CSV table of C-alpha atoms and ligand atoms in Angstrom, one decimal:
chain,number,residue,atom,x,y,z
A,1,MET,CA,-2.7,-47.3,-49.1
A,2,LYS,CA,0.1,-49.0,-47.1
A,3,PHE,CA,1.7,-47.7,-44.0
A,4,ASN,CA,5.0,-48.6,-42.5
A,5,ALA,CA,6.4,-47.6,-39.1
A,6,PRO,CA,8.9,-44.7,-39.5
A,7,ARG,CA,12.5,-45.7,-40.3
A,8,GLY,CA,14.5,-46.5,-37.2
A,9,THR,CA,11.5,-47.3,-35.0
A,10,ASN,CA,10.3,-50.7,-33.9
A,11,ASP,CA,7.0,-52.4,-32.9
A,12,ILE,CA,7.7,-54.4,-29.8
A,13,LEU,CA,5.4,-57.4,-30.3
A,14,PRO,CA,4.5,-60.3,-28.1
A,15,PRO,CA,6.2,-62.5,-27.1
A,16,GLU,CA,9.2,-60.1,-27.4
A,17,SER,CA,7.3,-57.6,-25.2
A,18,THR,CA,7.3,-60.1,-22.4
A,19,LYS,CA,11.1,-59.8,-22.3
A,20,TRP,CA,10.7,-56.1,-21.9
A,21,GLN,CA,8.3,-56.5,-19.1
A,22,TYR,CA,10.7,-58.9,-17.4
A,23,ILE,CA,13.6,-56.5,-17.7
A,24,GLU,CA,11.5,-53.7,-16.4
A,25,LYS,CA,10.3,-55.8,-13.4
A,26,ILE,CA,13.8,-56.8,-12.5
A,27,THR,CA,14.9,-53.1,-12.8
A,28,HIS,CA,12.1,-51.8,-10.6
A,29,ASN,CA,12.9,-54.4,-7.9
A,30,LEU,CA,16.7,-54.0,-8.0
A,31,PHE,CA,16.7,-50.2,-8.2
A,32,THR,CA,14.2,-50.0,-5.3
A,33,ASN,CA,16.6,-52.2,-3.2
A,34,TYR,CA,19.3,-49.6,-3.9
A,35,ASN,CA,16.7,-47.0,-2.7
A,36,TYR,CA,16.4,-45.3,-6.1
A,37,GLN,CA,12.9,-43.9,-6.8
A,38,GLU,CA,11.2,-43.6,-10.2
A,39,ILE,CA,10.9,-40.2,-11.9
A,40,ARG,CA,8.9,-39.7,-15.1
A,41,THR,CA,9.7,-36.5,-17.0
A,42,PRO,CA,8.0,-35.3,-20.3
A,43,ILE,CA,8.9,-37.0,-23.6
A,44,PHE,CA,9.6,-33.5,-25.0
A,45,GLU,CA,11.2,-30.4,-23.6
A,46,TYR,CA,12.2,-26.9,-24.8
A,47,THR,CA,15.0,-27.4,-27.2
A,48,GLU,CA,17.3,-25.0,-25.3
A,49,LEU,CA,17.4,-27.4,-22.3
A,50,PHE,CA,19.2,-30.0,-24.4
A,51,GLN,CA,21.4,-27.4,-26.2
A,52,ARG,CA,22.7,-26.4,-22.8
A,53,GLY,CA,22.3,-29.6,-20.9
A,54,ILE,CA,23.9,-31.9,-23.5
A,55,GLY,CA,26.1,-29.2,-25.2
A,56,GLU,CA,26.2,-27.6,-28.6
A,57,VAL,CA,29.3,-29.4,-29.8
A,58,THR,CA,28.0,-32.9,-29.2
A,59,ASP,CA,26.8,-35.3,-31.9
A,60,ILE,CA,23.4,-35.3,-30.3
A,61,VAL,CA,22.8,-31.6,-30.5
A,62,GLU,CA,24.7,-31.0,-33.7
A,63,LYS,CA,22.9,-33.6,-35.8
A,64,GLU,CA,20.7,-36.1,-33.9
A,65,MET,CA,17.8,-34.1,-32.4
A,66,TYR,CA,14.2,-34.4,-33.4
A,67,THR,CA,13.3,-30.7,-33.2
A,68,PHE,CA,10.2,-28.9,-34.3
A,69,GLU,CA,8.2,-25.8,-33.7
A,70,ASP,CA,4.9,-26.3,-31.9
A,71,LYS,CA,1.7,-24.4,-32.8
A,72,GLY,CA,2.7,-21.6,-30.4
A,73,GLY,CA,6.0,-21.1,-32.2
A,74,ARG,CA,8.2,-22.6,-29.4
A,75,SER,CA,11.1,-24.8,-30.3
A,76,ILE,CA,10.5,-28.3,-28.9
A,77,THR,CA,12.7,-31.4,-29.0
A,78,LEU,CA,11.9,-35.0,-28.4
A,79,ARG,CA,14.2,-36.1,-25.6
A,80,PRO,CA,17.4,-37.7,-26.8
A,81,GLU,CA,18.4,-38.7,-23.3
A,82,GLY,CA,17.3,-38.4,-19.7
A,83,THR,CA,19.8,-36.5,-17.6
A,84,ALA,CA,19.1,-33.0,-18.7
A,85,SER,CA,15.4,-33.5,-18.0
A,86,VAL,CA,16.0,-35.0,-14.6
A,87,ILE,CA,18.2,-32.2,-13.5
A,88,ARG,CA,15.8,-29.6,-14.9
A,89,SER,CA,13.0,-31.2,-12.9
A,90,PHE,CA,15.2,-31.4,-9.7
A,91,LEU,CA,15.9,-27.6,-10.0
A,92,GLU,CA,12.4,-26.6,-11.1
A,93,ASN,CA,10.7,-28.5,-8.3
A,94,LYS,CA,13.3,-27.3,-5.7
A,95,ILE,CA,14.1,-30.8,-4.7
A,96,TYR,CA,17.4,-29.5,-3.4
A,97,GLY,CA,15.3,-28.1,-0.4
A,98,GLN,CA,14.7,-31.7,0.7
A,99,ALA,CA,16.9,-34.3,2.4
A,100,GLN,CA,19.8,-35.2,0.1
A,101,PRO,CA,21.1,-37.0,-1.8
A,102,THR,CA,18.3,-37.6,-4.3
A,103,LYS,CA,18.4,-41.0,-6.1
A,104,TYR,CA,16.2,-41.3,-9.1
A,105,TYR,CA,15.7,-43.8,-11.9
A,106,TYR,CA,13.8,-43.7,-15.2
A,107,ILE,CA,12.8,-46.1,-18.0
A,108,GLY,CA,11.4,-44.8,-21.3
A,109,PRO,CA,11.8,-44.0,-25.0
A,110,MET,CA,14.5,-41.6,-26.3
A,111,PHE,CA,14.8,-40.2,-29.8
A,112,ARG,CA,17.8,-39.5,-32.0
A,113,TYR,CA,18.0,-39.0,-35.7
A,114,GLU,CA,20.8,-41.5,-36.4
A,115,ARG,CA,21.5,-43.9,-39.3
A,116,PRO,CA,19.6,-47.0,-38.2
A,117,GLN,CA,21.7,-50.2,-37.9
A,118,SER,CA,22.2,-53.0,-35.5
A,119,GLY,CA,21.8,-51.6,-31.9
A,120,ARG,CA,21.1,-48.1,-33.2
A,121,PHE,CA,17.6,-46.8,-33.7
A,122,ARG,CA,15.7,-43.5,-34.0
A,123,GLN,CA,13.3,-44.4,-31.2
A,124,PHE,CA,15.1,-46.5,-28.6
A,125,HIS,CA,14.7,-47.0,-24.9
A,126,GLN,CA,16.9,-46.3,-22.0
A,127,LEU,CA,16.8,-47.1,-18.3
A,128,GLY,CA,19.0,-44.9,-16.2
A,129,VAL,CA,19.8,-43.6,-12.8
A,130,GLU,CA,20.8,-40.2,-11.4
A,131,ALA,CA,22.1,-39.6,-7.9
A,132,VAL,CA,22.1,-35.9,-7.2
A,133,ALA,CA,23.6,-33.7,-4.5
A,134,SER,CA,26.5,-35.7,-3.3
A,135,ASN,CA,30.1,-36.0,-4.4
A,136,ASP,CA,30.9,-39.1,-2.4
A,137,PRO,CA,33.0,-41.5,-4.4
A,138,ALA,CA,31.1,-44.3,-2.7
A,139,LEU,CA,28.1,-43.1,-4.7
A,140,ASP,CA,30.1,-43.4,-8.0
A,141,ALA,CA,30.9,-47.0,-7.1
A,142,GLU,CA,27.2,-47.6,-6.1
A,143,ILE,CA,26.0,-46.3,-9.5
A,144,ILE,CA,28.5,-48.5,-11.5
A,145,SER,CA,27.7,-51.6,-9.4
A,146,LEU,CA,24.0,-51.0,-9.7
A,147,GLY,CA,24.3,-51.3,-13.5
A,148,ILE,CA,26.6,-54.3,-13.3
A,149,ARG,CA,24.4,-56.1,-10.8
A,150,LEU,CA,21.4,-55.6,-13.0
A,151,LEU,CA,23.2,-57.2,-16.0
A,152,GLU,CA,24.4,-60.0,-13.8
A,153,LYS,CA,20.8,-60.6,-12.5
A,154,LEU,CA,19.7,-61.0,-16.1
A,155,GLY,CA,22.5,-63.5,-16.6
A,156,LEU,CA,25.1,-61.6,-18.6
A,157,GLU,CA,28.8,-62.4,-18.2
A,158,ASP,CA,32.1,-61.2,-19.4
A,159,LEU,CA,31.4,-57.5,-19.3
A,160,ASP,CA,34.2,-55.0,-19.6
A,161,VAL,CA,34.1,-52.1,-17.3
A,162,HIS,CA,36.1,-49.1,-18.6
A,163,LEU,CA,36.8,-46.5,-16.0
A,164,ASN,CA,38.4,-43.1,-16.1
A,165,SER,CA,38.5,-39.7,-14.4
A,166,VAL,CA,38.2,-36.6,-16.5
A,167,GLY,CA,39.2,-34.2,-13.8
A,168,CYS,CA,37.5,-30.9,-12.9
A,169,LYS,CA,37.4,-27.2,-13.8
A,170,SER,CA,40.7,-26.7,-12.2
A,171,CYS,CA,42.8,-29.5,-13.7
A,172,ARG,CA,41.2,-30.3,-17.0
A,173,PRO,CA,41.9,-27.0,-18.8
A,174,LYS,CA,45.6,-27.4,-18.3
A,175,TYR,CA,45.4,-31.0,-19.6
A,176,VAL,CA,43.3,-29.8,-22.6
A,177,GLU,CA,46.0,-27.2,-23.5
A,178,LYS,CA,48.7,-29.9,-23.5
A,179,LEU,CA,46.5,-32.2,-25.6
A,180,LYS,CA,45.8,-29.4,-28.1
A,181,LYS,CA,49.5,-28.7,-28.4
A,182,TYR,CA,50.2,-32.4,-29.0
A,183,LEU,CA,47.3,-32.8,-31.5
A,184,ASN,CA,48.5,-29.7,-33.4
A,185,GLU,CA,52.0,-31.1,-33.7
A,186,ASN,CA,50.4,-34.3,-35.2
A,187,ARG,CA,47.7,-32.5,-37.2
A,188,ASP,CA,48.7,-34.0,-40.5
A,189,ASP,CA,48.0,-37.5,-39.3
A,190,LEU,CA,44.4,-36.7,-38.1
A,191,CYS,CA,41.2,-37.1,-40.1
A,192,ASP,CA,39.4,-33.9,-41.3
A,193,ASN,CA,36.9,-34.2,-38.5
A,194,CYS,CA,39.5,-34.4,-35.9
A,195,LYS,CA,41.4,-31.5,-37.4
A,196,ASP,CA,38.3,-29.5,-36.8
A,197,ARG,CA,37.9,-30.9,-33.3
A,198,ILE,CA,41.3,-29.6,-32.1
A,199,GLU,CA,39.8,-26.2,-31.6
A,200,LYS,CA,36.2,-27.0,-31.0
A,201,ASN,CA,36.4,-30.0,-28.6
A,202,PRO,CA,39.8,-31.7,-28.5
A,203,LEU,CA,38.8,-34.3,-26.0
A,204,ARG,CA,36.6,-35.9,-28.6
A,205,VAL,CA,39.6,-36.7,-30.8
A,206,LEU,CA,40.4,-39.3,-28.1
A,207,ASP,CA,37.5,-41.5,-29.1
A,208,CYS,CA,37.8,-41.1,-32.8
A,209,LYS,CA,37.6,-44.5,-34.6
A,210,ASN,CA,39.8,-43.5,-37.5
A,211,GLU,CA,42.9,-45.7,-37.7
A,212,GLY,CA,45.3,-42.7,-38.3
A,213,CYS,CA,43.8,-40.9,-35.4
A,214,LYS,CA,44.1,-43.9,-33.2
A,215,MET,CA,47.8,-44.0,-33.8
A,216,VAL,CA,48.2,-40.4,-32.9
A,217,ILE,CA,46.1,-40.9,-29.8
A,218,GLU,CA,48.2,-43.8,-28.5
A,219,ASP,CA,51.0,-41.4,-27.5
A,220,ALA,CA,48.8,-38.5,-26.6
A,221,PRO,CA,49.2,-37.0,-23.0
A,222,LYS,CA,46.9,-39.0,-20.6
A,223,ILE,CA,44.4,-37.2,-18.4
A,224,THR,CA,45.0,-39.6,-15.6
A,225,GLU,CA,48.5,-38.2,-15.3
A,226,HIS,CA,47.2,-34.6,-15.1
A,227,LEU,CA,44.6,-34.8,-12.3
A,228,CYS,CA,44.7,-32.3,-9.4
A,229,GLU,CA,45.1,-33.7,-5.9
A,230,ASP,CA,41.3,-33.7,-5.2
A,231,CYS,CA,40.5,-35.4,-8.4
A,232,ARG,CA,43.2,-38.0,-7.9
A,233,ILE,CA,42.0,-38.8,-4.4
A,234,HIS,CA,38.4,-39.0,-5.6
A,235,PHE,CA,39.4,-41.4,-8.4
A,236,ASP,CA,41.4,-43.6,-6.1
A,237,GLU,CA,38.5,-43.8,-3.7
A,238,VAL,CA,36.1,-44.8,-6.4
A,239,GLN,CA,38.5,-47.6,-7.3
A,240,ASN,CA,38.8,-48.6,-3.7
A,241,TYR,CA,35.0,-48.9,-3.3
A,242,LEU,CA,34.8,-50.9,-6.5
A,243,ASP,CA,37.5,-53.2,-5.2
A,244,LEU,CA,35.6,-53.7,-1.9
A,245,ILE,CA,32.6,-55.2,-3.7
A,246,ASN,CA,34.7,-57.1,-6.3
A,247,ILE,CA,33.8,-55.2,-9.4
A,248,ASP,CA,36.5,-55.6,-12.0
A,249,TYR,CA,37.4,-52.7,-14.2
A,250,THR,CA,40.1,-51.4,-16.5
A,251,VAL,CA,41.3,-47.8,-16.2
A,252,ASN,CA,41.0,-46.4,-19.7
A,253,PRO,CA,42.5,-42.9,-20.0
A,254,LEU,CA,41.0,-42.5,-23.5
A,255,LEU,CA,37.4,-42.7,-22.1
A,256,VAL,CA,36.4,-39.0,-22.0
A,257,ARG,CA,33.4,-36.9,-22.3
A,258,GLY,CA,33.9,-33.7,-24.1
A,259,LEU,CA,32.0,-31.2,-22.1
A,260,ASP,CA,33.0,-28.9,-19.3
A,261,TYR,CA,30.3,-30.0,-16.8
A,262,TYR,CA,31.4,-33.6,-16.9
A,263,THR,CA,33.8,-34.1,-14.0
A,264,ASN,CA,35.7,-36.9,-12.4
A,265,THR,CA,34.3,-40.4,-12.9
A,266,ALA,CA,33.5,-41.6,-16.5
A,267,PHE,CA,32.7,-45.2,-17.3
A,268,GLU,CA,31.4,-47.5,-20.1
A,269,ILE,CA,30.3,-51.1,-19.8
A,270,LYS,CA,30.9,-53.0,-23.0
A,271,ASP,CA,30.0,-56.5,-24.2
A,272,ASN,CA,32.7,-57.6,-26.7
A,273,SER,CA,30.3,-60.0,-28.4
A,274,LEU,CA,28.3,-57.1,-29.8
A,275,GLY,CA,30.4,-55.8,-32.6
A,276,ALA,CA,30.4,-52.1,-33.5
A,277,GLN,CA,27.7,-50.9,-31.1
A,278,ASP,CA,29.1,-52.7,-28.0
A,279,THR,CA,28.4,-50.2,-25.2
A,280,VAL,CA,25.5,-51.5,-23.1
A,281,PHE,CA,25.7,-48.6,-20.7
A,282,GLY,CA,27.7,-45.6,-19.9
A,283,GLY,CA,27.7,-42.6,-17.6
A,284,GLY,CA,29.7,-40.5,-15.2
A,285,ARG,CA,29.7,-37.5,-13.0
A,286,TYR,CA,28.3,-34.2,-14.1
A,287,ASN,CA,29.1,-31.8,-11.2
A,288,GLY,CA,28.8,-28.8,-13.5
A,289,LEU,CA,25.5,-29.6,-15.1
A,290,ALA,CA,23.1,-28.0,-12.5
A,291,GLU,CA,25.2,-24.8,-12.8
A,292,GLU,CA,24.9,-24.8,-16.6
A,293,ILE,CA,21.2,-25.2,-16.7
A,294,GLY,CA,20.1,-23.6,-13.3
A,295,ASN,CA,22.9,-21.6,-11.8
A,296,ARG,CA,23.2,-23.9,-8.8
A,297,ASP,CA,26.3,-25.7,-7.8
A,298,ILE,CA,24.9,-29.2,-7.2
A,299,PRO,CA,26.9,-32.4,-8.1
A,300,GLY,CA,25.4,-35.4,-9.8
A,301,ILE,CA,26.3,-38.8,-11.3
A,302,GLY,CA,24.3,-41.3,-13.4
A,303,PHE,CA,24.3,-43.8,-16.1
A,304,ALA,CA,22.0,-44.7,-19.1
A,305,LEU,CA,21.6,-48.2,-20.5
A,306,GLY,CA,20.1,-49.0,-23.9
A,307,ILE,CA,17.4,-51.6,-23.6
A,308,GLU,CA,17.6,-52.7,-27.2
A,309,ARG,CA,21.4,-53.2,-26.9
A,310,LEU,CA,20.9,-55.1,-23.6
A,311,LEU,CA,18.5,-57.5,-25.5
A,312,LEU,CA,21.1,-57.9,-28.3
A,313,SER,CA,23.6,-58.7,-25.7
A,314,LEU,CA,21.4,-61.3,-24.0
A,315,GLU,CA,20.7,-62.9,-27.4
A,316,GLU,CA,24.4,-62.9,-28.3
A,317,GLN,CA,25.2,-64.7,-25.0
A,318,GLY,CA,22.4,-67.2,-25.6
A,319,ILE,CA,20.4,-66.2,-22.5
A,320,GLU,CA,16.7,-66.9,-22.4
A,321,LEU,CA,14.8,-64.8,-20.0
A,322,PRO,CA,12.4,-66.8,-17.8
A,323,VAL,CA,9.3,-65.1,-19.2
A,324,GLU,CA,5.9,-66.4,-18.4
A,325,ASP,CA,4.2,-67.7,-21.5
A,326,SER,CA,1.7,-70.1,-20.2
A,327,LEU,CA,-2.0,-70.2,-19.0
A,328,ASP,CA,-3.1,-71.5,-15.7
A,329,LEU,CA,-6.3,-72.8,-17.1
A,330,TYR,CA,-8.1,-73.1,-20.4
A,331,ILE,CA,-11.9,-73.6,-20.2
A,332,THR,CA,-13.2,-75.7,-23.1
A,333,VAL,CA,-16.9,-74.9,-23.7
A,334,ILE,CA,-19.6,-77.0,-25.3
A,335,GLY,CA,-22.9,-75.2,-26.1
A,336,ASP,CA,-24.4,-71.7,-25.5
A,337,LYS,CA,-25.7,-72.5,-22.0
A,338,ALA,CA,-22.3,-73.7,-20.9
A,339,LYS,CA,-20.7,-70.7,-22.4
A,340,ALA,CA,-22.7,-68.4,-20.2
A,341,GLU,CA,-21.7,-70.4,-17.1
A,342,ALA,CA,-18.1,-70.6,-18.3
A,343,PHE,CA,-18.0,-66.8,-18.8
A,344,LYS,CA,-19.0,-66.3,-15.2
A,345,LEU,CA,-16.4,-68.8,-13.9
A,346,LEU,CA,-13.8,-67.1,-16.1
A,347,ASP,CA,-14.5,-63.7,-14.5
A,348,MET,CA,-14.2,-65.2,-11.0
A,349,LEU,CA,-11.0,-67.1,-11.8
A,350,ARG,CA,-9.3,-64.1,-13.3
A,351,ASN,CA,-10.2,-61.9,-10.4
A,352,GLU,CA,-8.6,-64.4,-8.1
A,353,GLY,CA,-5.4,-64.0,-10.0
A,354,LEU,CA,-5.5,-67.1,-12.2
A,355,LYS,CA,-4.5,-66.6,-15.8
A,356,THR,CA,-7.5,-68.1,-17.7
A,357,GLU,CA,-8.8,-68.2,-21.2
A,358,ILE,CA,-11.8,-69.5,-23.2
A,359,ASP,CA,-12.6,-69.8,-26.9
A,360,TYR,CA,-14.0,-66.8,-28.8
A,361,LEU,CA,-14.3,-68.4,-32.3
A,362,GLU,CA,-17.0,-71.0,-31.6
A,363,ARG,CA,-14.5,-73.8,-32.3
A,364,SER,CA,-15.0,-77.5,-32.0
A,365,VAL,CA,-13.8,-79.2,-28.8
A,366,GLY,CA,-10.8,-80.6,-30.6
A,367,SER,CA,-9.8,-77.1,-31.8
A,368,GLN,CA,-10.3,-75.7,-28.4
A,369,MET,CA,-8.0,-78.3,-27.0
A,370,LYS,CA,-5.4,-77.4,-29.6
A,371,SER,CA,-5.7,-73.8,-28.6
A,372,ALA,CA,-5.1,-74.8,-25.0
A,373,ASP,CA,-2.0,-76.6,-26.1
A,374,ARG,CA,-0.7,-73.7,-28.1
A,375,MET,CA,-1.2,-71.3,-25.2
A,376,ASN,CA,0.7,-73.7,-22.9
A,377,ALA,CA,-2.3,-74.2,-20.6
A,378,GLU,CA,-1.2,-76.1,-17.5
A,379,TYR,CA,-4.7,-77.2,-16.7
A,380,THR,CA,-7.9,-77.6,-18.8
A,381,ILE,CA,-11.5,-78.1,-17.9
A,382,ILE,CA,-14.4,-79.0,-20.1
A,383,ILE,CA,-17.8,-77.4,-19.4
A,384,GLY,CA,-20.9,-78.7,-21.2
A,385,GLU,CA,-24.5,-79.6,-20.5
A,386,ASP,CA,-23.5,-82.7,-18.5
A,387,GLU,CA,-21.1,-80.7,-16.3
A,388,LEU,CA,-23.8,-78.1,-15.6
A,389,ASN,CA,-26.4,-80.7,-14.7
A,390,LYS,CA,-23.9,-82.4,-12.3
A,391,ASN,CA,-22.6,-79.0,-11.1
A,392,SER,CA,-19.1,-80.5,-11.4
A,393,ALA,CA,-16.3,-81.0,-13.9
A,394,THR,CA,-12.9,-82.5,-14.3
A,395,ILE,CA,-9.7,-80.5,-14.1
A,396,ARG,CA,-7.0,-82.1,-16.2
A,397,ASN,CA,-3.3,-81.5,-15.7
A,398,MET,CA,-1.9,-81.2,-19.2
A,399,LYS,CA,1.6,-82.4,-18.3
A,400,SER,CA,0.9,-85.4,-16.2
A,401,GLY,CA,-2.5,-86.3,-17.6
A,402,ASN,CA,-3.8,-86.5,-14.0
A,403,GLU,CA,-7.5,-85.6,-13.5
A,404,LYS,CA,-9.5,-84.3,-10.6
A,405,GLU,CA,-13.2,-84.0,-10.3
A,406,VAL,CA,-14.4,-80.7,-8.7
A,407,LYS,CA,-17.7,-79.0,-7.8
A,408,LEU,CA,-18.1,-75.9,-10.0
A,409,ASP,CA,-18.6,-73.8,-6.9
A,410,ASP,CA,-15.2,-74.9,-5.7
A,411,LEU,CA,-13.3,-74.5,-9.0
A,412,THR,CA,-11.6,-71.2,-8.0
A,413,SER,CA,-10.3,-72.4,-4.7
A,414,GLU,CA,-9.2,-75.7,-6.2
A,415,MET,CA,-7.4,-74.0,-9.0
A,416,LYS,CA,-5.7,-71.6,-6.5
A,417,GLN,CA,-4.3,-74.6,-4.6
A,418,LEU,CA,-3.1,-76.3,-7.8
A,419,VAL,CA,-1.4,-73.3,-9.3
A,420,ASP,CA,1.8,-72.3,-7.6
A,421,LYS,CA,2.2,-68.9,-9.2
A,422,GLU,CA,5.8,-68.0,-10.0
A,423,VAL,CA,6.6,-64.5,-9.0
A,424,PHE,CA,9.6,-62.7,-10.2
B,1,ATP,P1,27.1,-44.6,-29.0
B,1,ATP,O1,28.6,-44.4,-28.9
B,1,ATP,O2,26.7,-46.0,-29.2
B,1,ATP,O3,26.5,-43.6,-30.0
B,1,ATP,P2,26.3,-42.7,-27.0
B,1,ATP,O4,27.6,-42.2,-26.4
B,1,ATP,O5,25.6,-41.9,-28.0
B,1,ATP,O6,26.5,-44.2,-27.6
B,1,ATP,P3,24.8,-42.4,-24.6
B,1,ATP,O7,24.3,-41.1,-25.0
B,1,ATP,O8,25.8,-42.5,-23.5
B,1,ATP,O9,25.3,-43.2,-25.9
B,1,ATP,O10,23.6,-43.4,-24.3
B,1,ATP,C1,23.6,-44.5,-23.3
B,1,ATP,C2,23.3,-45.8,-24.0
B,1,ATP,O11,22.1,-45.7,-24.8
B,1,ATP,C3,24.3,-46.3,-25.0
B,1,ATP,O12,25.3,-47.0,-24.3
B,1,ATP,C4,23.4,-47.3,-25.8
B,1,ATP,O13,23.3,-48.5,-25.1
B,1,ATP,C5,22.1,-46.6,-25.8
B,1,ATP,N1,22.0,-45.9,-27.1
B,1,ATP,C6,22.4,-44.7,-27.5
B,1,ATP,N2,22.0,-44.3,-28.7
B,1,ATP,C7,21.3,-45.3,-29.1
B,1,ATP,C8,20.5,-45.5,-30.3
B,1,ATP,N3,20.5,-44.7,-31.3
B,1,ATP,N4,19.8,-46.7,-30.5
B,1,ATP,C9,19.9,-47.6,-29.5
B,1,ATP,N5,20.5,-47.5,-28.3
B,1,ATP,C10,21.2,-46.3,-28.1
B,2,MG,MG1,25.7,-41.8,-30.1
């Protein structure tokens, strides 16, 4: 019998997992500085939440959801994204009754039944933010900058920020009618998929990757030229705020999201070095979403970033994360009596915050020293009968070769002085 992990899933093994921990740590710190608080919602929800909250005519709901019936006969879906759950939670817990806006972030696994390939998996991970209950364009700029600053902190460069406004309930329908008319006039040059989309969801034609469709799209009416006064002002202000904090962007009128409850700001951050799956994060305003799933008129904006894609991007740009892969101290042990004493010391050292290890395979002194080397121990100490009798031992600095004799009772305090713990 041989088992494999399901297609499209990954084991995140050490030392790779230390990169994940590093990214998560930086995220927690940075997002906390921006005064976003962590929210943890369930991994599964009732299917209908996603049908309404993501939309029936999206790729996700049409073909990518992991949906099953539970033993009680309810339709359940593994979450394919975070926003619908966050807004469901905001409404269900009546957070709107508290001081606003509400600024949340989340980190966790998402599930989509897609064809696995580079940067595309069936279980993948997103970190994301949602700012709820304010329509202030400064918040749009804050959200975009937060994502950019995170990537900058990790060392990424040359990111392309694509920005657009998709208007609102009052201006978009008129634009969509114009677009439909134009697409119908050019129907013969569109792919079969897009022919279908003209009626179902014409905005989605705008991001079709088909060459023929791209030609048609080039001359299609642009949403940016059809915004109402309010939406135009909102879009201008988002750009002004981004300018104030030196965030570069390109206005891309083809960047749209197909659904009615997406309003105003839409954005995508791409890394050109990535190839086909080049979007590291994307998001936008969804002022109509709370109405759709909870009959409340509450605005919101957010982004979601794919962690696997972020790691690809880091790799592509040759960035090594400064992850900790060393030991403070390796205790080499000679004999059973020494092992008992070493085990007590080990417990004390670890509880004082020192990363310490001993041998668990009854290896020779030479092999233990090799282990210490392999584990990048900064210091080693040998404990045997002699050391126990003298109640002292020698700490060796593995890099410089310097040695220092210490009383075993003082080992912990000596080590604490020697190790200047790096905190990120
Ligand atoms: P794509 O165009 O790549 O399918 P999307 O529009 O479906 O992206 P979103 O729903 O906006 O993506 O999700 C936000 C981010 O999550 C993406 O920018 C990407 O980094 C990541 N992501 C989405 N789907 C996957 C997946 N199947 N595997 C890995 N990462 C993903
Ligand atoms: Mg997708």
